[in-house]
mmCIF file of C-alpha atoms and ligand atoms in Angstrom:
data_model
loop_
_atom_site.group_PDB
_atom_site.id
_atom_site.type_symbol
_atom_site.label_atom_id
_atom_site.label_comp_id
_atom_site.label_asym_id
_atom_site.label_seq_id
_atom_site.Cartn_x
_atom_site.Cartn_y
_atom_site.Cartn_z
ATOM 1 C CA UNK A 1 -7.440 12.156 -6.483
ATOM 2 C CA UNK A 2 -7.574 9.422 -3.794
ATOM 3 C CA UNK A 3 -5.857 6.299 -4.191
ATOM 4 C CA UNK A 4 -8.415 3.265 -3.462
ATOM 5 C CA UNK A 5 -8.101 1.673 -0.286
ATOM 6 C CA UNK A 6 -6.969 -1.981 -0.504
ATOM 7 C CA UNK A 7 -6.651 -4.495 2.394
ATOM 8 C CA UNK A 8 -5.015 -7.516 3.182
ATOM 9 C CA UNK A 9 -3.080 -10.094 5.668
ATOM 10 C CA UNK A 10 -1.387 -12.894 6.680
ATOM 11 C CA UNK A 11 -1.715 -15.048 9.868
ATOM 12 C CA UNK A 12 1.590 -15.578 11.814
ATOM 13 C CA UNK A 13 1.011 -18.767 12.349
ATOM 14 C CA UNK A 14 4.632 -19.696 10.713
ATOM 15 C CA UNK A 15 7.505 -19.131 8.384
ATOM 16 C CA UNK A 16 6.090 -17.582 4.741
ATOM 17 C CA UNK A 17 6.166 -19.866 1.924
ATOM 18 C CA UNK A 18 6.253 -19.956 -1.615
ATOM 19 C CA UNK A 19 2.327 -19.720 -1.786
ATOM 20 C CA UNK A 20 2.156 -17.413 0.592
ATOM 21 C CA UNK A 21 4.877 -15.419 -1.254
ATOM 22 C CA UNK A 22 3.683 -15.676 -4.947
ATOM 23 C CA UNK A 23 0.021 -15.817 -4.066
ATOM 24 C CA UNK A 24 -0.151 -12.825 -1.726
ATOM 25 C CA UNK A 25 2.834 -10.780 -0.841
ATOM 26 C CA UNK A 26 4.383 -10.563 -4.172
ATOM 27 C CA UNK A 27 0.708 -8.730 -5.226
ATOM 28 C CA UNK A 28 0.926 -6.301 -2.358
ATOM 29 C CA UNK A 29 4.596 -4.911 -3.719
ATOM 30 C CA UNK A 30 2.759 -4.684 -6.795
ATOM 31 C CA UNK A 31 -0.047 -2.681 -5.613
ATOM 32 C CA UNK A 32 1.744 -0.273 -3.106
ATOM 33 C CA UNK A 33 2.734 2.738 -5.392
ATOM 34 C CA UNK A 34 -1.331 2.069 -7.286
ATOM 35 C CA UNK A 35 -3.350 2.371 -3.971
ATOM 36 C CA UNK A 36 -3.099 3.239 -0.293
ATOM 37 C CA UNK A 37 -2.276 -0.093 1.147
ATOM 38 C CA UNK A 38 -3.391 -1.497 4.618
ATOM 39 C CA UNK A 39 -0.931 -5.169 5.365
ATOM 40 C CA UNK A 40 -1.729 -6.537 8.251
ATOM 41 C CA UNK A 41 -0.393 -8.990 10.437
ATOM 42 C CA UNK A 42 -3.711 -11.378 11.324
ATOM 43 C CA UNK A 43 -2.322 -12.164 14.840
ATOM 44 C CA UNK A 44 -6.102 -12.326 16.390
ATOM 45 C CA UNK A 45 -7.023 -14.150 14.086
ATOM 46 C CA UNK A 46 -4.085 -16.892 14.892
ATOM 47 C CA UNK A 47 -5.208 -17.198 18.119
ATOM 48 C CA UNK A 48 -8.251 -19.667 16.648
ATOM 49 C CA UNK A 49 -5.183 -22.602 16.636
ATOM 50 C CA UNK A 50 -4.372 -21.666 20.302
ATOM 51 C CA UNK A 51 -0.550 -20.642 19.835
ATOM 52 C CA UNK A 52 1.470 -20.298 23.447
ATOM 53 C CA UNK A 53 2.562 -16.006 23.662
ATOM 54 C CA UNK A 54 6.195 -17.241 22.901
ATOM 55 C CA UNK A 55 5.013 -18.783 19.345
ATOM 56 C CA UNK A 56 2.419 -15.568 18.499
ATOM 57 C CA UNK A 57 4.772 -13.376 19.235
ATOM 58 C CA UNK A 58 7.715 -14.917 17.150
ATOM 59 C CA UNK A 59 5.487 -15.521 14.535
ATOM 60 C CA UNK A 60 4.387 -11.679 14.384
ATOM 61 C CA UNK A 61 8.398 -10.554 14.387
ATOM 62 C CA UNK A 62 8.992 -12.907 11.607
ATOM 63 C CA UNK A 63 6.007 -12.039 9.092
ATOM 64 C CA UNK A 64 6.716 -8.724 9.924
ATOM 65 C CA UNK A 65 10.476 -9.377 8.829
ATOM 66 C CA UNK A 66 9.533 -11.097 5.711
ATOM 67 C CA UNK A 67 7.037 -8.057 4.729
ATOM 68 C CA UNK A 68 9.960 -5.915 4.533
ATOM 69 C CA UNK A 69 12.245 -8.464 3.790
ATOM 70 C CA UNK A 70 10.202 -8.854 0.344
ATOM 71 C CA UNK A 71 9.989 -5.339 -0.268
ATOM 72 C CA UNK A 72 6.997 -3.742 1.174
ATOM 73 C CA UNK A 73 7.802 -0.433 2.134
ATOM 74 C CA UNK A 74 6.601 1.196 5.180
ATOM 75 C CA UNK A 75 6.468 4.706 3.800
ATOM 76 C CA UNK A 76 4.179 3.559 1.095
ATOM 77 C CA UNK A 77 2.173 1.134 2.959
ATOM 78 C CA UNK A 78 0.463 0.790 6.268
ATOM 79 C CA UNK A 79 2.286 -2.262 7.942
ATOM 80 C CA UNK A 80 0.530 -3.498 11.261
ATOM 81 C CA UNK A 81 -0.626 -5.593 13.564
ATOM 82 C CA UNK A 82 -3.887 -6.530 14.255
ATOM 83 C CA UNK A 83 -3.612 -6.770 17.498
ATOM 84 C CA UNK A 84 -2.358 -2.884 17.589
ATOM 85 C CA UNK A 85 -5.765 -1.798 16.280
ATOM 86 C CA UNK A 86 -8.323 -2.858 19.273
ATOM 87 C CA UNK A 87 -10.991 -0.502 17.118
ATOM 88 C CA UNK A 88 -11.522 -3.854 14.682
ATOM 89 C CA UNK A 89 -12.373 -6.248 17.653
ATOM 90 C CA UNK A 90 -15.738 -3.237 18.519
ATOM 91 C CA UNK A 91 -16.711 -3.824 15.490
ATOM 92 C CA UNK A 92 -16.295 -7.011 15.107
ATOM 93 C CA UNK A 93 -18.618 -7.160 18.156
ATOM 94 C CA UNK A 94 -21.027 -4.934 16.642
ATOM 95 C CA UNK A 95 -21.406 -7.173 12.998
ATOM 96 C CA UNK A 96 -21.657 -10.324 15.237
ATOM 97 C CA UNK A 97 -25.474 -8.981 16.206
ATOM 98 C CA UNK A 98 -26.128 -9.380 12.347
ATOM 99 C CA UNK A 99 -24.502 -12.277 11.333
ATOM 100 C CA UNK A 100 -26.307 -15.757 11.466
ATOM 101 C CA UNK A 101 -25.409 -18.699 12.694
ATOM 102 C CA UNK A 102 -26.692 -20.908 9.450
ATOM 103 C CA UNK A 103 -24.634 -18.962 7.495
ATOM 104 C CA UNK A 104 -21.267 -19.046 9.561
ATOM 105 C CA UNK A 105 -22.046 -22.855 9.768
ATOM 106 C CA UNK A 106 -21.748 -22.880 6.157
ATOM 107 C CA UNK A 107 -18.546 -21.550 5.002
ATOM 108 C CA UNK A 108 -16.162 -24.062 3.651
ATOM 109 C CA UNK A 109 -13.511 -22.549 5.950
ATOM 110 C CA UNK A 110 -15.088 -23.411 8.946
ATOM 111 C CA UNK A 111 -16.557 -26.729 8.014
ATOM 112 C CA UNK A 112 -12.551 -27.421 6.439
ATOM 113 C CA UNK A 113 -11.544 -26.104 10.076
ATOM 114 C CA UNK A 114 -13.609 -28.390 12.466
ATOM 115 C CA UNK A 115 -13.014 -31.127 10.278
ATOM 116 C CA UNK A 116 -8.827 -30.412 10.946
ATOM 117 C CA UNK A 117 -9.037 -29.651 14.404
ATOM 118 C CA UNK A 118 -12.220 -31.486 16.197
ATOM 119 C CA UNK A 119 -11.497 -30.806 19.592
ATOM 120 C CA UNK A 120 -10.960 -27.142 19.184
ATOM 121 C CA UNK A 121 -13.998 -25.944 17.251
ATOM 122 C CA UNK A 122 -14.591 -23.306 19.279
ATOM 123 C CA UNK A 123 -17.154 -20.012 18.677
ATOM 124 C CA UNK A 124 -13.512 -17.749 16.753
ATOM 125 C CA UNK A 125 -13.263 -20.284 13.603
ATOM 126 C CA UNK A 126 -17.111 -19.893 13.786
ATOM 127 C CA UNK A 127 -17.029 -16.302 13.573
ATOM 128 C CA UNK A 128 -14.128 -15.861 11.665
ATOM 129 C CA UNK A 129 -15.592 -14.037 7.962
ATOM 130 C CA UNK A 130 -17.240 -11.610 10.723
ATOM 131 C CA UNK A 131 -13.923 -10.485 12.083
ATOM 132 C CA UNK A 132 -12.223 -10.639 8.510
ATOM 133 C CA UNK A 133 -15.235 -8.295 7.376
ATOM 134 C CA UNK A 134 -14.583 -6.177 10.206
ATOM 135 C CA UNK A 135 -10.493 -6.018 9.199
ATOM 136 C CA UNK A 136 -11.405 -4.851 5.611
ATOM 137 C CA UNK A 137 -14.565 -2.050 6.073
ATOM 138 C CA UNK A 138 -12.751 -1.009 9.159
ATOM 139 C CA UNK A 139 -10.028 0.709 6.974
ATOM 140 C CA UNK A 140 -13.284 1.333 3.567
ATOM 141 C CA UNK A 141 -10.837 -1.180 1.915
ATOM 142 C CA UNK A 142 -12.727 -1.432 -2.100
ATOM 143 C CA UNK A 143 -9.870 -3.865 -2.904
ATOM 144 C CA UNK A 144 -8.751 -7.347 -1.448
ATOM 145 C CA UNK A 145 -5.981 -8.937 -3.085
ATOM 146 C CA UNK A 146 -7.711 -12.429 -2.076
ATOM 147 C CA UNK A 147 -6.488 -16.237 -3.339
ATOM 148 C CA UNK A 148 -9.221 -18.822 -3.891
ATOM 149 C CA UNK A 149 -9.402 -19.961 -0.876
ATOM 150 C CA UNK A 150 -10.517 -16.619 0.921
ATOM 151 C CA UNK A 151 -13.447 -15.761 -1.653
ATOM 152 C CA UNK A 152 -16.003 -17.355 0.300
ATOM 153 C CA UNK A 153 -14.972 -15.406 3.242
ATOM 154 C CA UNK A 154 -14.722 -11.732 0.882
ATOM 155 C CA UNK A 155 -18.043 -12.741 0.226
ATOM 156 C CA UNK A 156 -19.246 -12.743 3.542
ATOM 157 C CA UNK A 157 -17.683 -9.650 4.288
ATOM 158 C CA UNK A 158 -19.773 -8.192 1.260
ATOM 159 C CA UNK A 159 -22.599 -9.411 2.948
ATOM 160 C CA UNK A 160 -22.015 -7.883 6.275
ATOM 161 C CA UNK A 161 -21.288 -4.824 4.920
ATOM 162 C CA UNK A 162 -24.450 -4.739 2.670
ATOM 163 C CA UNK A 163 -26.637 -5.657 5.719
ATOM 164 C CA UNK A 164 -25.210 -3.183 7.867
ATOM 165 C CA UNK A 165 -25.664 -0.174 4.944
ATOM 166 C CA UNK A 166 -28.434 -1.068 4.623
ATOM 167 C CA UNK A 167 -29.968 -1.934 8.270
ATOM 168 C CA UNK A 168 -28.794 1.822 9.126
ATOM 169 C CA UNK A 169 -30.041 3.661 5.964
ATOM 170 C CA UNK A 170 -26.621 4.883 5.224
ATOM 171 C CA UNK A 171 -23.695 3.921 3.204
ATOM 172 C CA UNK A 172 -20.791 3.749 5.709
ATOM 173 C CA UNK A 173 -19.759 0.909 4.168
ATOM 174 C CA UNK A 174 -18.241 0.918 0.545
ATOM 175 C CA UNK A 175 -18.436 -2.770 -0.714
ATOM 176 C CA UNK A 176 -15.053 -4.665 -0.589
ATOM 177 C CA UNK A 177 -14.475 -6.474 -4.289
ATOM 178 C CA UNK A 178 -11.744 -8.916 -5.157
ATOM 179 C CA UNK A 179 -8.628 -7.851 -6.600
ATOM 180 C CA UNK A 180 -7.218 -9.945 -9.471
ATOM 181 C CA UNK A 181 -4.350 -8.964 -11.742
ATOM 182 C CA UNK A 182 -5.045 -8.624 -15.182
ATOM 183 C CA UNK A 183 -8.239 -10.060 -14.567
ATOM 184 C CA UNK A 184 -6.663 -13.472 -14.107
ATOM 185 C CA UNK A 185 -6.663 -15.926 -11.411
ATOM 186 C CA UNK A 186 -4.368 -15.624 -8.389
ATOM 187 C CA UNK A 187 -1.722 -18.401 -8.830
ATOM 188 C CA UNK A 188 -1.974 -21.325 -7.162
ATOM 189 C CA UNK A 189 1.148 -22.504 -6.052
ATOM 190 C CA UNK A 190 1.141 -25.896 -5.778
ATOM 191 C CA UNK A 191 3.353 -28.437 -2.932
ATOM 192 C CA UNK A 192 5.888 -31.027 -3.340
ATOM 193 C CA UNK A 193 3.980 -33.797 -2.034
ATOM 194 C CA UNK A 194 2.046 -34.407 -5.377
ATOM 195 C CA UNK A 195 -1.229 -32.958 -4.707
ATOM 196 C CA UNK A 196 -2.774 -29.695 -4.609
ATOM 197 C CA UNK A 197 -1.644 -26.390 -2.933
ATOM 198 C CA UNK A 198 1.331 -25.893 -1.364
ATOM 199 C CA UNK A 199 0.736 -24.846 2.664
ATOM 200 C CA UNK A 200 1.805 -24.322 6.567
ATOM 201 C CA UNK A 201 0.169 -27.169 7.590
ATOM 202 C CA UNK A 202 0.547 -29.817 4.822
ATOM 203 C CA UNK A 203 4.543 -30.484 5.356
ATOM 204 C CA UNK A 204 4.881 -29.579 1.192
ATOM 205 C CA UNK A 205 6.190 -26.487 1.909
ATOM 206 C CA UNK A 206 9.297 -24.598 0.748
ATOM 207 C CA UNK A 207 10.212 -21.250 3.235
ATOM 208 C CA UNK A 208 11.276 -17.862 2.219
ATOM 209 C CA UNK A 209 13.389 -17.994 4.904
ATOM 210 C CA UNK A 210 14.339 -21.723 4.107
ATOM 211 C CA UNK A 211 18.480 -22.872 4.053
ATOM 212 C CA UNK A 212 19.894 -23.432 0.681
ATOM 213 C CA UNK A 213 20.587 -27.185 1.951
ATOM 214 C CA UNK A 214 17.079 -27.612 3.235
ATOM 215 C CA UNK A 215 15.605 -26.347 -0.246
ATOM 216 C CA UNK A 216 17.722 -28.749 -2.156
ATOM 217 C CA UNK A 217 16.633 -31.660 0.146
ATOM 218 C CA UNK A 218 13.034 -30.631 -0.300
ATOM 219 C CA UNK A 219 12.850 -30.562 -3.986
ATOM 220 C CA UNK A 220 14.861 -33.568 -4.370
ATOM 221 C CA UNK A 221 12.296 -35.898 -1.877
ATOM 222 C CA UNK A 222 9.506 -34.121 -4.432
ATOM 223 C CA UNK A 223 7.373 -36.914 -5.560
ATOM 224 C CA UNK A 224 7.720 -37.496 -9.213
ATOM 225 C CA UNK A 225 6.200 -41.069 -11.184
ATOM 226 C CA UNK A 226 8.624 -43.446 -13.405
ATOM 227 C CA UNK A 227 8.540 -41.169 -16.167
ATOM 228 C CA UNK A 228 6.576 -40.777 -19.324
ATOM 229 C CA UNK A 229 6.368 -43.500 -21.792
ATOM 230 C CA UNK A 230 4.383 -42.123 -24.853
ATOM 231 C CA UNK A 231 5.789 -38.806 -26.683
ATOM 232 C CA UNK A 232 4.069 -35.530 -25.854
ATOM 233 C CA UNK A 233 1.871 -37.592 -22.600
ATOM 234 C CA UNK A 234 -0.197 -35.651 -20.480
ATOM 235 C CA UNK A 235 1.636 -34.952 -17.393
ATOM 236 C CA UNK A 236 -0.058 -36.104 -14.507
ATOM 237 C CA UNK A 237 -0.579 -33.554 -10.896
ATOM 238 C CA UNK A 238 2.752 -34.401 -8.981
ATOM 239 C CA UNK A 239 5.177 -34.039 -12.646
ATOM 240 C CA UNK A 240 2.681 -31.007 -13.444
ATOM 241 C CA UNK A 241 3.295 -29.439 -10.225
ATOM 242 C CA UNK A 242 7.060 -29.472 -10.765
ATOM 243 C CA UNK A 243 6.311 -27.815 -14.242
ATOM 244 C CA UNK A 244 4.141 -25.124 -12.368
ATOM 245 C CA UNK A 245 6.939 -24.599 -9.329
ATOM 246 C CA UNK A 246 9.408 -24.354 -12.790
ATOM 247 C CA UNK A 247 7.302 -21.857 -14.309
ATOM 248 C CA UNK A 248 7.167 -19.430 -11.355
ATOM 249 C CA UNK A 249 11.165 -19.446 -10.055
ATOM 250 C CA UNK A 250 12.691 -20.333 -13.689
ATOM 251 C CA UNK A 251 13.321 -19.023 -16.975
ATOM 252 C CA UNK A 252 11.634 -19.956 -19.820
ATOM 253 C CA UNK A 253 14.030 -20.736 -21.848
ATOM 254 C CA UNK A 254 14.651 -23.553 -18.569
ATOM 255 C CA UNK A 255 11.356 -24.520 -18.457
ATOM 256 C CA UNK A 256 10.932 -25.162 -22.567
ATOM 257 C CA UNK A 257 14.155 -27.023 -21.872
ATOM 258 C CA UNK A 258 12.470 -29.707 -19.255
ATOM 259 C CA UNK A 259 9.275 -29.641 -21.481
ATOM 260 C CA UNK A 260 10.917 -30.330 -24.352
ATOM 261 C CA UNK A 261 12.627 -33.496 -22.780
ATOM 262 C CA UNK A 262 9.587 -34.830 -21.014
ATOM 263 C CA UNK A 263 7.908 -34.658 -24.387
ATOM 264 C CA UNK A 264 10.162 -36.960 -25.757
ATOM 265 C CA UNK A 265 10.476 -39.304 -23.043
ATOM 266 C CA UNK A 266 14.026 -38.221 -22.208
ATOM 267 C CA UNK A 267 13.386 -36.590 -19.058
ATOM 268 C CA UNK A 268 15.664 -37.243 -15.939
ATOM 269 C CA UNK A 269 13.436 -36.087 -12.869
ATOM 270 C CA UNK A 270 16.583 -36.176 -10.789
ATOM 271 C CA UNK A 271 18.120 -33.479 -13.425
ATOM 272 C CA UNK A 272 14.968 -31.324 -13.188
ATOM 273 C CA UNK A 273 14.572 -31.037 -9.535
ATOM 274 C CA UNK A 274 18.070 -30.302 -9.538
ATOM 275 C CA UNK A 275 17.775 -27.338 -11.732
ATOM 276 C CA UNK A 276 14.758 -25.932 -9.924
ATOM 277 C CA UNK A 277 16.033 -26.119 -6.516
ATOM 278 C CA UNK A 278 18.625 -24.018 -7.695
ATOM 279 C CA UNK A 279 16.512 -21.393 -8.916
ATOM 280 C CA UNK A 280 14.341 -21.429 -6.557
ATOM 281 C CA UNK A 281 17.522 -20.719 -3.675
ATOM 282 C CA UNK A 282 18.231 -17.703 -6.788
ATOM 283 C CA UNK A 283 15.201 -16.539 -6.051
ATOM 284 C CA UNK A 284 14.819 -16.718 -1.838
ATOM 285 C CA UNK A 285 18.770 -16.509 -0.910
ATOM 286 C CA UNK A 286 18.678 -12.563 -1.222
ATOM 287 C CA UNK A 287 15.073 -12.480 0.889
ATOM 288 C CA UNK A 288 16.606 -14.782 3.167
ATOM 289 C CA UNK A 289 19.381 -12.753 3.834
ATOM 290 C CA UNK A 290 17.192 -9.798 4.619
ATOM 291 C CA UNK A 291 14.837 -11.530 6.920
ATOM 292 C CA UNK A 292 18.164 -12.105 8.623
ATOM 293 C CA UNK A 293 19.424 -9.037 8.515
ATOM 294 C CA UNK A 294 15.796 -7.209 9.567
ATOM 295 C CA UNK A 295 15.024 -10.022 11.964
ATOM 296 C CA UNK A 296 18.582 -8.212 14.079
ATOM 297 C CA UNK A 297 16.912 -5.107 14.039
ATOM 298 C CA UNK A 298 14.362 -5.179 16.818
ATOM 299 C CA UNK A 299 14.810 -1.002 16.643
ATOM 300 C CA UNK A 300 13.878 -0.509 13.100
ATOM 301 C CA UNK A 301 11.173 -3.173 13.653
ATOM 302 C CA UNK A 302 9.272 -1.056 16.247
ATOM 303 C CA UNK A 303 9.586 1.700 14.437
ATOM 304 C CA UNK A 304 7.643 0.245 11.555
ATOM 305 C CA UNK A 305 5.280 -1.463 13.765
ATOM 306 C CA UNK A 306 4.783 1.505 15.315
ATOM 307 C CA UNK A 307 4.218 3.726 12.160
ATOM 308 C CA UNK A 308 1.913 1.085 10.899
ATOM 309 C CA UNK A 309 -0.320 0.801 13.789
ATOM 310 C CA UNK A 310 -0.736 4.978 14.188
ATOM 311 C CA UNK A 311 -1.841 5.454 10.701
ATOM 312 C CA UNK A 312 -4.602 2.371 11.058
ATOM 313 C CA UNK A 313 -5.599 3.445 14.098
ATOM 314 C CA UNK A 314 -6.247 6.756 12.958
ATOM 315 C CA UNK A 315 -8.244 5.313 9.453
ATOM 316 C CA UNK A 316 -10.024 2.358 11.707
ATOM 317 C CA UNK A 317 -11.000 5.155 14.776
ATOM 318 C CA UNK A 318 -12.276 7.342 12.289
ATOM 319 C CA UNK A 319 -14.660 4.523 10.703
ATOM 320 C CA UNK A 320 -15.622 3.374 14.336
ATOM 321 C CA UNK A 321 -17.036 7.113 15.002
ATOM 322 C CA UNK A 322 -19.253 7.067 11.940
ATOM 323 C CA UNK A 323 -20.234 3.187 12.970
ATOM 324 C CA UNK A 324 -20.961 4.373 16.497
ATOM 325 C CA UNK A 325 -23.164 7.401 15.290
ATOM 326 C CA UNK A 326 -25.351 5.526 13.158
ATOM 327 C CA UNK A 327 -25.910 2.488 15.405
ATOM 328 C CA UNK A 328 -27.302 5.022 17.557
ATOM 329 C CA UNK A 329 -24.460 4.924 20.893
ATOM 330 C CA UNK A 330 -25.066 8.863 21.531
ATOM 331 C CA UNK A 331 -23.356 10.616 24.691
ATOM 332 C CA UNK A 332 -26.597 11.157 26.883
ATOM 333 C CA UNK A 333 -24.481 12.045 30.044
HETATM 334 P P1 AMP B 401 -2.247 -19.026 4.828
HETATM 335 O O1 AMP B 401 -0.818 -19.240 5.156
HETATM 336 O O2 AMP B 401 -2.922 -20.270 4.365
HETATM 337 O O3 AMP B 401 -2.995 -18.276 5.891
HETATM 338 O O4 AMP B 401 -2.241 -18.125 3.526
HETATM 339 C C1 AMP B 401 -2.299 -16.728 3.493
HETATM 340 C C2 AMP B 401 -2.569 -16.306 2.050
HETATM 341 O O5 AMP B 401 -1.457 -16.697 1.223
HETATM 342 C C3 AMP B 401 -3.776 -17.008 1.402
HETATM 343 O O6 AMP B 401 -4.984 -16.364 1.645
HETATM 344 C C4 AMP B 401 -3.433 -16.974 -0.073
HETATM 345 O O7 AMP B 401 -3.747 -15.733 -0.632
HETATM 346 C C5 AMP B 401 -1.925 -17.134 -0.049
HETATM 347 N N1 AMP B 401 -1.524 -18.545 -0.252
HETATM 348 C C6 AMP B 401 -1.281 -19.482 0.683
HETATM 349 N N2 AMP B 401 -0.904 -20.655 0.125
HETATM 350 C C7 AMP B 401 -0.926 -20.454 -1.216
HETATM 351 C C8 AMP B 401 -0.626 -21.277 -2.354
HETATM 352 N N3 AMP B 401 -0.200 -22.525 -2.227
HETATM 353 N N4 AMP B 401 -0.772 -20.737 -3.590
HETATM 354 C C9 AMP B 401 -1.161 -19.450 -3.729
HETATM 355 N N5 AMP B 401 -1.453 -18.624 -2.712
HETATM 356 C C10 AMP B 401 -1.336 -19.109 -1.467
#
């Protein structure tokens, strides 16, 4: 029986981080023996934040890197890059004709985008769900191992893929669902800075490919609050988020340790961060050295790239036929 197709990426836009790591790539290892897998590298869809070619294509070698560095494998997976598979940006033309301007204007992405980058709001971060529909029914992906933030966008794609079924009269299109594990939430990993999610762009972010030194500097400049002063005190975000970063690289028995003393009022922050920074450099030091170690190997990195972008151009041509057909582009000559 066929595996179900599942579909997801990352934009190269900089080093992976612990989010990016635990909220996404850590899922598609899990996923890669279960269904046939389709990673991609989002580099068109960097190009919205105007990157110089140096930067793009540094950033694709080193997500690639960090893919394999983390264990995807390329003999179970399709690893590629976007840019490899032209056959997404034709359709991604053709679900443009159906997709409305009210409703691109709407998307919390976009209206988060122009709000961070004003003078750039150009007509890509407008259209990007269309071109992140077109990456997932390209390849008849049912699955998308999505975080939060991207389920307004999944939802789109549902949408375009609906309309287009259903404009044509024919079901080319299965209809992409979220993928969570165990039902549950993706994790939300949060930053150092106190508040909310860890990320690229927010400066509260801790590297895969981050220095042991660096990591311990990090965690240490965390920001904490004076400590508790009632037994068993709600914890409030920034001492939470130290709990939650705890709970993800640490033991248990560490983290029931910590809890234990913060319940009491004995906790020493400086002793915490301490501990976690050096489980969280147990956890990234052996990735680390593999980036390295991959991130020398410009051969075997070709060869995967290569590998990767054969077997989605062959699932994303094959999809573009069909598309083609029904839209009604016939050979009349
Ligand atoms: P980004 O680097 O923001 O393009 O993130 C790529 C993907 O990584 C997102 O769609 C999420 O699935 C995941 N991700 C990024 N940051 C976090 C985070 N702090 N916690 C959990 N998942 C995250």
């Amino acid at each position: 029986m066929n595996k179900p197709t599942v579909l997801s990426g990352i934009r190269p836009t900089g080093y992976l981080h612990l989010g990016n790591y635990f909220g996404a790539v850590r899922n598609f290892i899990r996923m890669q023996d279960d269904f046939d897998c389709f990673f991609f590298i989002a580099d068109i869809h960097s190009l919205t934040t105007h990157p110089t070619p140096g930067d793009l294509q540094s950033g694709v070698k080193q997500v690639l890197a960090e893919y394999l560095a983390c264990g995807i494998d390329p003999e179970k997976a399709t690893i590629f890059i976007q840019s490899d598979v032209p056959e997404v940006a034709e359709l991604y033309t053709f679900l443009n004709m159906n997709a409305y301007l009210g409703e691109l204007e709407r998307t919390t992405s976009f209206k988060d985008k122009a709000r961070k980058q004003p003078d750039n709001v150009n007509a890509g971060l407008l259209t990007y769900p269309v071109l992140m529909a077109a990456d997932i029914i390209i390849h008849k992906a049912q699955f998308v191992p999505v975080g939060k933030d991207q389920e307004q966008n999944l939802e789109m794609a549902r949408k375009f893929a609906k309309r287009f079924n259903r404009m044509y009269k024919k079901e080319v299109f299965p209809i992409p669902r979220p993928y969570t594990f165990d039902g549950k939430d993706m994790i939300k990993v949060p930053g150092l800075d106190g508040s909310g999610k860890m990320g690229k762009s927010e400066g509260n972010a801790i590297n895969l490919y981050e220095d042991p030194k660096s990591i311990r500097k990090k965690v240490m400049r965390a920001v904490t609050d004076s400590g508790p002063t009632e037994m068993n005190q709600e914890k409030p975000e920034s001492v939470q988020n130290l709990f939650t970063l705890m709970e993800i690289v640490s033991t248990p028995d560490t983290l029931a340790h910590f809890d234990e003393l913060y319940n009491k009022c004995e906790i020493r922050y400086g002793d915490m961060k301490k501990q976690l920074a050096e489980d969280i450099i147990s956890y990234t030091a052996p990735i680390r050295e593999r980036i390295i170690e991959i991130l020398d190997d410009n051969e075997y990195l070709a060869k995967v790239a290569k590998l990767g972008a054969d077997k989605a151009r062959e699932s994303a041509s094959r999809t573009l036929r069909e598309v083609k057909e029904v839209i009604g582009f016939k050979r009349l000559f």
